[in-house]
Tab-separated table of C-alpha atoms and ligand atoms in Angstrom:
chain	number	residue	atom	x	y	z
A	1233	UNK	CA	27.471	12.364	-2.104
A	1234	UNK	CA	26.531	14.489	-4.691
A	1235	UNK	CA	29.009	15.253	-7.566
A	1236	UNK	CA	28.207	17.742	-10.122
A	1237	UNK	CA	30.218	18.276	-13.132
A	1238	UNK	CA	29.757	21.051	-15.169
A	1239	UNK	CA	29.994	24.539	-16.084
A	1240	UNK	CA	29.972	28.145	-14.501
A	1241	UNK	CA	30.364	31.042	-15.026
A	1242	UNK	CA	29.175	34.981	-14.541
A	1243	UNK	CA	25.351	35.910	-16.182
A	1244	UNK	CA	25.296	39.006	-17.364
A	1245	UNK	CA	21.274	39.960	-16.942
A	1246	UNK	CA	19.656	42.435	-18.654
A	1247	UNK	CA	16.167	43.327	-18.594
A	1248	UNK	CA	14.405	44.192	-21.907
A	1249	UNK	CA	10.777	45.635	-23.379
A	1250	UNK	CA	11.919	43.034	-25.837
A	1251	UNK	CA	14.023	40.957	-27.283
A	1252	UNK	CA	15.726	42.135	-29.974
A	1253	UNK	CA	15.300	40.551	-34.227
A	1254	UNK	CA	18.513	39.665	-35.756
A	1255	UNK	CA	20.427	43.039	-36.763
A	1256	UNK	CA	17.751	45.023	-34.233
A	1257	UNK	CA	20.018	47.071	-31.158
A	1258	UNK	CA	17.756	47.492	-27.965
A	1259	UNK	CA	18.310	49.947	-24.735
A	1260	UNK	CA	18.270	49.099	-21.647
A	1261	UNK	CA	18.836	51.264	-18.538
A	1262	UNK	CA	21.119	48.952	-16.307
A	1263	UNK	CA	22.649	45.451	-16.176
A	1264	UNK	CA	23.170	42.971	-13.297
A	1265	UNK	CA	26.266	40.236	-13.024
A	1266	UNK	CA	25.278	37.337	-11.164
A	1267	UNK	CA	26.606	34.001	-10.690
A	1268	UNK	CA	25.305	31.509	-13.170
A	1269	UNK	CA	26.342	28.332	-15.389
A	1270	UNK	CA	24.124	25.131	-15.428
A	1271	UNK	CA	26.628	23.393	-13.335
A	1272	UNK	CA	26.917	25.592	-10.828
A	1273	UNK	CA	23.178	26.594	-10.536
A	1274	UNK	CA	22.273	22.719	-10.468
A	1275	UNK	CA	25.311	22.295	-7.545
A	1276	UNK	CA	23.594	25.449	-5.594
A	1277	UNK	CA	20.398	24.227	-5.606
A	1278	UNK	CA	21.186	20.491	-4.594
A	1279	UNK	CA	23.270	21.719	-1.597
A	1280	UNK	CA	20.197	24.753	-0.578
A	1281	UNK	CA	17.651	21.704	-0.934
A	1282	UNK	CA	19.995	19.711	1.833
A	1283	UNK	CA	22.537	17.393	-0.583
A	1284	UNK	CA	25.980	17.046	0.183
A	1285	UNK	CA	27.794	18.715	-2.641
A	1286	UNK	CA	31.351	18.311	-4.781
A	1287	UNK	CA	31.239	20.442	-7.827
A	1288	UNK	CA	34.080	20.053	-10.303
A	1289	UNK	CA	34.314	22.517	-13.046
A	1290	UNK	CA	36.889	25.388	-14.300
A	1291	UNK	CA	37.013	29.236	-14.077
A	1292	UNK	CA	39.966	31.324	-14.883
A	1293	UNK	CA	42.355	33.209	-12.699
A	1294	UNK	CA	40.118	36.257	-12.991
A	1295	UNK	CA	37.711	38.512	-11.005
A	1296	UNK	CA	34.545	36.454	-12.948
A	1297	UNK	CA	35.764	33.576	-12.074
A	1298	UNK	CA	35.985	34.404	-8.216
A	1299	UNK	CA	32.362	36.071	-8.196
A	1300	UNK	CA	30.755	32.929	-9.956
A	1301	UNK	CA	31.585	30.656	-6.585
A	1302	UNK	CA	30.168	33.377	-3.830
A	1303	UNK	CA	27.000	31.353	-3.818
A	1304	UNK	CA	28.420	27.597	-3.715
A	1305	UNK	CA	30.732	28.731	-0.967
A	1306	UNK	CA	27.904	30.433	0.645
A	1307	UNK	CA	26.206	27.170	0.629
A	1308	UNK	CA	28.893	24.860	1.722
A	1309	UNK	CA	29.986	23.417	-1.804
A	1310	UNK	CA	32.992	21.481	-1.809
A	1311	UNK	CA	34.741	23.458	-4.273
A	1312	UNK	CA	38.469	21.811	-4.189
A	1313	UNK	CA	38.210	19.995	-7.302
A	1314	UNK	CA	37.571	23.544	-9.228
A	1315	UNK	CA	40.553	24.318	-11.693
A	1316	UNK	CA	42.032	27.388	-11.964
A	1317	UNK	CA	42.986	27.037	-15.846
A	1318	UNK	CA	44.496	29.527	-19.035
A	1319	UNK	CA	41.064	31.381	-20.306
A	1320	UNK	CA	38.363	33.611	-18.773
A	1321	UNK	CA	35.629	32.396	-16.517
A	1322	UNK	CA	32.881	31.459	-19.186
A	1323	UNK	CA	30.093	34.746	-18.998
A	1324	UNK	CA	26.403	34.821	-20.455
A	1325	UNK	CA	24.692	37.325	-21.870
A	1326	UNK	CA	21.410	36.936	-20.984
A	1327	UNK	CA	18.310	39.360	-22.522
A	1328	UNK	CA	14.690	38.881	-20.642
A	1329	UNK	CA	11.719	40.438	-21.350
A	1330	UNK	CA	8.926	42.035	-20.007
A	1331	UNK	CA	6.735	38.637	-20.401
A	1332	UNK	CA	9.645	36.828	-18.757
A	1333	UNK	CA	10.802	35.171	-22.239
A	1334	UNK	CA	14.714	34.996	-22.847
A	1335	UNK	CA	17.460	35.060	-24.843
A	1336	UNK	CA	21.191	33.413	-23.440
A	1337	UNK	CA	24.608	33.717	-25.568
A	1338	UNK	CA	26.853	31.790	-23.263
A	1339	UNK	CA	30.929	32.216	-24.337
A	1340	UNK	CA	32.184	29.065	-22.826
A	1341	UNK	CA	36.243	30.251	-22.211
A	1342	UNK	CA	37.543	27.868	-18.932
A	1343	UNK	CA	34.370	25.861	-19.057
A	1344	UNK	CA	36.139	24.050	-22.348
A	1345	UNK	CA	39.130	23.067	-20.328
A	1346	UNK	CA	37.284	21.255	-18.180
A	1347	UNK	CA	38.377	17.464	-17.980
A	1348	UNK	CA	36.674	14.456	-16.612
A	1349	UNK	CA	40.130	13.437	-15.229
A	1350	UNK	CA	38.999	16.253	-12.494
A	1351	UNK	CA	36.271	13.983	-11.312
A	1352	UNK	CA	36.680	11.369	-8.784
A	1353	UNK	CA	33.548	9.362	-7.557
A	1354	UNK	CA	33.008	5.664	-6.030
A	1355	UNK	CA	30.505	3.109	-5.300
A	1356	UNK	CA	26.849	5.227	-4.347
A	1357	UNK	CA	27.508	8.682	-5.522
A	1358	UNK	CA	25.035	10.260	-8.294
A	1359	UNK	CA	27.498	12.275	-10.416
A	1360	UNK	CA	25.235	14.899	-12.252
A	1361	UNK	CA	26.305	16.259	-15.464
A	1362	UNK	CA	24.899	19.441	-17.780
A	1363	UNK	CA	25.966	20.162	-21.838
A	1364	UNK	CA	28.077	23.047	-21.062
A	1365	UNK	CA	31.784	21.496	-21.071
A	1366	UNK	CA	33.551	19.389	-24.069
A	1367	UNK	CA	31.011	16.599	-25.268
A	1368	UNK	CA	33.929	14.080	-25.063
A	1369	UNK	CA	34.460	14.918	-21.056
A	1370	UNK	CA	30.547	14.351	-20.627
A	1371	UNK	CA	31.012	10.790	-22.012
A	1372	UNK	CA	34.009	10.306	-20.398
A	1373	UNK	CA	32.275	11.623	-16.952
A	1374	UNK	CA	29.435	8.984	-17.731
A	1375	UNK	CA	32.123	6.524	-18.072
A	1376	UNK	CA	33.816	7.331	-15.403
A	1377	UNK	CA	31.016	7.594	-12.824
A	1378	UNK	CA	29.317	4.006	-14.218
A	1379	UNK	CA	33.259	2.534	-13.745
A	1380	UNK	CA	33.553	3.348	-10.118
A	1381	UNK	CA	30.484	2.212	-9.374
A	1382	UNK	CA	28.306	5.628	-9.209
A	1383	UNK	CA	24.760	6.470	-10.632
A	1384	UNK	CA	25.445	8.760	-13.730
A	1385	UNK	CA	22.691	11.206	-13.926
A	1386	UNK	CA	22.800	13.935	-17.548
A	1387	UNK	CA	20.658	16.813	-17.921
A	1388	UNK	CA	20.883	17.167	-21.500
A	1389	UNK	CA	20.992	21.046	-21.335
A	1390	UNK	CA	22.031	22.608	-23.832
A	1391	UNK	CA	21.267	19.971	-26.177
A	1392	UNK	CA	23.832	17.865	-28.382
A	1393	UNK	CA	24.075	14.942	-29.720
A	1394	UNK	CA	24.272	11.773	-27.320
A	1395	UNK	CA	26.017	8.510	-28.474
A	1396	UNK	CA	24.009	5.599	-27.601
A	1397	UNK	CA	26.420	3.833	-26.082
A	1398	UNK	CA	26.502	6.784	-23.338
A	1399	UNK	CA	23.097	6.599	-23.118
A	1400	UNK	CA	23.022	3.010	-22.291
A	1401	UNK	CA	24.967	4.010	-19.085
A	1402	UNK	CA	23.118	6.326	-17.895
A	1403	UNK	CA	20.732	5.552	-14.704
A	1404	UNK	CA	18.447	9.154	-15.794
A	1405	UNK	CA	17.825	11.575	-18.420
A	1406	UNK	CA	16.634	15.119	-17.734
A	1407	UNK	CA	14.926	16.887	-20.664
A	1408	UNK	CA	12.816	20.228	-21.320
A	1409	UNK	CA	10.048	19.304	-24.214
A	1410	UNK	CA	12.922	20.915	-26.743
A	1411	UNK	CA	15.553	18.494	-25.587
A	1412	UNK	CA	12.892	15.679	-25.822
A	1413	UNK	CA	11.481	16.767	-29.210
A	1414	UNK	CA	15.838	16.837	-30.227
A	1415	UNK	CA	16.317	13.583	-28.592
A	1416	UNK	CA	13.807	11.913	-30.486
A	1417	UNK	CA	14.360	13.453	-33.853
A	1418	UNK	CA	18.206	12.144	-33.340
A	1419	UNK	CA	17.100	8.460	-32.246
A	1420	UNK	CA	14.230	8.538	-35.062
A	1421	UNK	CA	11.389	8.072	-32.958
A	1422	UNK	CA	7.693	9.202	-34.071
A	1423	UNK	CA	5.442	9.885	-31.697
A	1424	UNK	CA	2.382	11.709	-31.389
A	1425	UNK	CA	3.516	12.834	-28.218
A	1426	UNK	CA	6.873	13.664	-26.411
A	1427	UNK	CA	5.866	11.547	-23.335
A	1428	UNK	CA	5.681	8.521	-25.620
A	1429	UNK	CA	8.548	9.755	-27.257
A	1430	UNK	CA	10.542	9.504	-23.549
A	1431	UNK	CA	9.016	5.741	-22.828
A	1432	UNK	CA	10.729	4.663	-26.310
A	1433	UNK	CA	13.947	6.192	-25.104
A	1434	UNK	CA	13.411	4.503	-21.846
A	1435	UNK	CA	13.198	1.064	-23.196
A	1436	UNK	CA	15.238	1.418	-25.768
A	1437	UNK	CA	18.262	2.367	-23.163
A	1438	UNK	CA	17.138	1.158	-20.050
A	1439	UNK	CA	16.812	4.149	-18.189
A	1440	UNK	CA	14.647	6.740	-16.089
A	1441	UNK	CA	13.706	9.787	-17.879
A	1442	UNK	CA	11.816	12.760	-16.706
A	1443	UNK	CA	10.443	15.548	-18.516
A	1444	UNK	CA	9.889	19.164	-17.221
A	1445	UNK	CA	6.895	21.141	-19.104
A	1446	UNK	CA	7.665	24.289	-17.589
A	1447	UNK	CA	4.263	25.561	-16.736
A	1448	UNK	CA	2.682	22.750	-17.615
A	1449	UNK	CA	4.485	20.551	-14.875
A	1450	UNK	CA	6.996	17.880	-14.755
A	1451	UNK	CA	6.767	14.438	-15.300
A	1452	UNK	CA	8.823	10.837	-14.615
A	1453	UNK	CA	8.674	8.354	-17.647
A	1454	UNK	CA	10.443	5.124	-15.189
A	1455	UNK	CA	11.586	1.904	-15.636
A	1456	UNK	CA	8.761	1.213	-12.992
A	1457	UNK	CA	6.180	3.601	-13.118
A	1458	UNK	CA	4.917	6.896	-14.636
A	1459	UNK	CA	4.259	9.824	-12.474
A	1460	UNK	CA	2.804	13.558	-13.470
A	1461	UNK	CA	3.149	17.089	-11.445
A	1462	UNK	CA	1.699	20.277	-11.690
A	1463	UNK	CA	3.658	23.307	-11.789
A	1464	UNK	CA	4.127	25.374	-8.857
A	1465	UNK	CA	1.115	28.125	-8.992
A	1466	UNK	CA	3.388	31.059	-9.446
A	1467	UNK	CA	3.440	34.082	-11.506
A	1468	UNK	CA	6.863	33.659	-13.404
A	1469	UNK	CA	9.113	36.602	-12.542
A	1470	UNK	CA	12.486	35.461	-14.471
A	1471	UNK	CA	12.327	31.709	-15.853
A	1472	UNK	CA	16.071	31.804	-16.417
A	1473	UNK	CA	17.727	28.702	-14.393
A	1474	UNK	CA	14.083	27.582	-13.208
A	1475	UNK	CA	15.525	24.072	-14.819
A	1476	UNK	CA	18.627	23.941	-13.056
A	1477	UNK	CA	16.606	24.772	-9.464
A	1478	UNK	CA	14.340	21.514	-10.603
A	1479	UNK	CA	16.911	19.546	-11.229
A	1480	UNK	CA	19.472	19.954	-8.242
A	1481	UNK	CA	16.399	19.533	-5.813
A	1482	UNK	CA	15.020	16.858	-7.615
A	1483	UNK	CA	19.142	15.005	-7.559
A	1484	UNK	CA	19.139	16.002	-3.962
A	1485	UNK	CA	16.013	13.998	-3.025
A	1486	UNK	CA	17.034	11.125	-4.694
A	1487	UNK	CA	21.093	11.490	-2.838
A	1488	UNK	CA	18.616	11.714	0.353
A	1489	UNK	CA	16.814	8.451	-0.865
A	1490	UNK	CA	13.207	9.774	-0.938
A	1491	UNK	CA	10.571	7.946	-3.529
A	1492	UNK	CA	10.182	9.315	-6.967
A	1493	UNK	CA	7.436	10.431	-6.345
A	1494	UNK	CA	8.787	13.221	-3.761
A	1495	UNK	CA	11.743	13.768	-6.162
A	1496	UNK	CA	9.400	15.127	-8.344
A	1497	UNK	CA	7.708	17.503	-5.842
A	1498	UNK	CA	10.918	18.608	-4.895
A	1499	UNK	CA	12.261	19.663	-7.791
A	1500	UNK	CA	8.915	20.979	-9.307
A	1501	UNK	CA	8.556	23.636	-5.723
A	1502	UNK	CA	11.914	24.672	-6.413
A	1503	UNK	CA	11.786	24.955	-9.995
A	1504	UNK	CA	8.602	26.987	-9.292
A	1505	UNK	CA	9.636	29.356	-6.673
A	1506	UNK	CA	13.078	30.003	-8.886
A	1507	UNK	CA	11.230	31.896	-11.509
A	1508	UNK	CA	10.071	34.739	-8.464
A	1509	UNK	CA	13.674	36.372	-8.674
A	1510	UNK	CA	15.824	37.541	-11.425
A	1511	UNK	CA	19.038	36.012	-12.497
A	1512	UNK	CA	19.687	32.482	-12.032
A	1513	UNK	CA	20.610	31.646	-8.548
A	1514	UNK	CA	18.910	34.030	-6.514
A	1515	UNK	CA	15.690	32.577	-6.293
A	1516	UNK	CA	17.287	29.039	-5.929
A	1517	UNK	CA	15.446	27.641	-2.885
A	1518	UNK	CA	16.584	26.599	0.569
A	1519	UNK	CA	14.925	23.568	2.334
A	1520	UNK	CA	12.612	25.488	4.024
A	1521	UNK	CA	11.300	27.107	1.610
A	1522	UNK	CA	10.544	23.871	-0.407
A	1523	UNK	CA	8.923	21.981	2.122
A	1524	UNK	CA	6.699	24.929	2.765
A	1525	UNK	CA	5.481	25.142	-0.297
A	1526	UNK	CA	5.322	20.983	-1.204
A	1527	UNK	CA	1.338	20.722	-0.596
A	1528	UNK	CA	1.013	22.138	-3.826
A	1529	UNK	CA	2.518	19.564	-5.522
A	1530	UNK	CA	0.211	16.935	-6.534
A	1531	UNK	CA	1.449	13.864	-8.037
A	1532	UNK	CA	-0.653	11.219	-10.044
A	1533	UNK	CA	0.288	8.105	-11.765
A	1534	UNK	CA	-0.271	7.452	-15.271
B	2375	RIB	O1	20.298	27.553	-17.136
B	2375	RIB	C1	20.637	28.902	-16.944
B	2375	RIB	C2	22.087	29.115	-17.226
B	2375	RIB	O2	22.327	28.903	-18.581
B	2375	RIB	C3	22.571	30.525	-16.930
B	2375	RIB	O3	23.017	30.678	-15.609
B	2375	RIB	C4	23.641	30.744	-17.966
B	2375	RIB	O4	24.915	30.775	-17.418
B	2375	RIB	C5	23.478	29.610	-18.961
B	2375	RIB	O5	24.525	28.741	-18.917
């Protein structure tokens, strides 16, 4: 089973010639509100790519907080560990622009209620976490998952601070080549490069860590072997959750127990074909659509 702890929310999209400077007020025609959250996008696209899902999370008793869970139900999310608590459904503000680029103000309301006393996992679940609820509830979800015998998995998105000892527990680290240059800057590593920068977290902790380059690709810094991807050949739409699409199919192929190797073409096909619609879960891709499209995934070790 899949168990994904986290945030959601409502996204707020609008589309922009540009982003705006500090101070600077933009127009825009319309707006879209679409389901969103890095919790919730990363539980939609692990149950689209075939996992078994339980998301635990919080909204408020509002209309927001209703809307954010269309998809997940949609998709067969278990959604009974989901609290109902005193504030608003978290909501994002979210600016793109014509070239794609964007700009995300996320108020977190209910998502900061969120406790890891709402998670319950045993012996073989992965329990996937994000940085959008309380830093001490990600710990304690770590803890909590590594107690009962689960595989804790963190996508350190957005990113904070991680104690060491948290890190220690965790079987895999998900990073963007901010988070990595962050990560590194925190732990004091020097490196000419942030791959290198990923194997010293690896052996310093003990863990797998992979690496998404956006465009670039995606790569697996493991405990027992290095792997690189190319990106999906796409022409980027609407990059916004492209991250959480990699990472839920990537979790899901590892819940399904395929190789690395196929991990990472799972999650770099979905992260790819993500960016073709706006908002972040509409372009979050079924099955289907990712094995169509896997052939264009090559993966090489290094
Ligand atoms: O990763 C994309 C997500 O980040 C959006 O859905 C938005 O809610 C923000 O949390």
């Amino acid at each position: 089973m899949i168990i994904v702890f986290g945030s959601v929310g409502l996204d707020i999209v609008q589309s922009v010639r540009r982003l705006p400077q500090p101070g600077e007020t933009v127009l825009t025609a319309d707006y879209v509100m679409l389901p969103g959250g890095k919790g919730a996008n990363q539980a939609l696209a692990a149950a689209r790519a075939g996992g078994d899902v339980i998301f635990v999370a919080s909204i408020g008793d509002d209309d927001f907080g209703r809307r954010a869970l269309v998809n997940l139900e949609q998709a067969g999310v278990f959604l009974d560990n989901i609290a109902r608590v005193n504030r608003p459904t978290a909501c994002a503000t979210i600016s793109v622009d014509s070239t794609g680029e964007n700009q995300i103000v996320v108020s977190s309301g209910a998502n900061l209620q969120t406790s890891a006393r709402q998670l319950h996992c045993g012996p073989g679940d992965l329990v996937l976490q994000q940085m959008e609820i309380p830093p001490r509830e990600i710990w304690a979800g770590i803890d909590s998952a590594v107690e009962n015998g689960a595989r804790a998995i963190l996508n350190a998105a957005p990113y904070q601070s991680i104690p060491p000892e948290s890190l220690g527990k965790l079987e895999m680290l998900i990073v963007n080549e901010v988070e990595a240059a962050m990560l590194a800057e925190d732990l004091d590593i020097n490196t000419p490069s942030l791959d290198q920068a990923c194997a010293q977290v690896r052996d310093r902790f003990g863990l797998d860590m992979v690496l998404t380059l956006g465009g670039q690709g995606a790569m697996v810094i493991g405990k027992n072997r290095n792997l690189r991807a190319n990106a999906l050949p796409i022409k980027a739409l609407d990059t916004v959750g492209a991250g959480d699409a990699f990472v839920g199919a990537f979790v899901a192929a590892m819940a399904a127990e395929k190789d690395l190797a196929d991990c990472l073409v799972d999650g770099s096909v979905a992260g790819g074909l993500a960016c073709l619609q706006p908002g972040a879960q509409d372009g979050v891709p079924h099955r289907r659509d990712i094995e169509a499209r896997r052939r264009e995934i090559k993966v090489v070790p290094f």
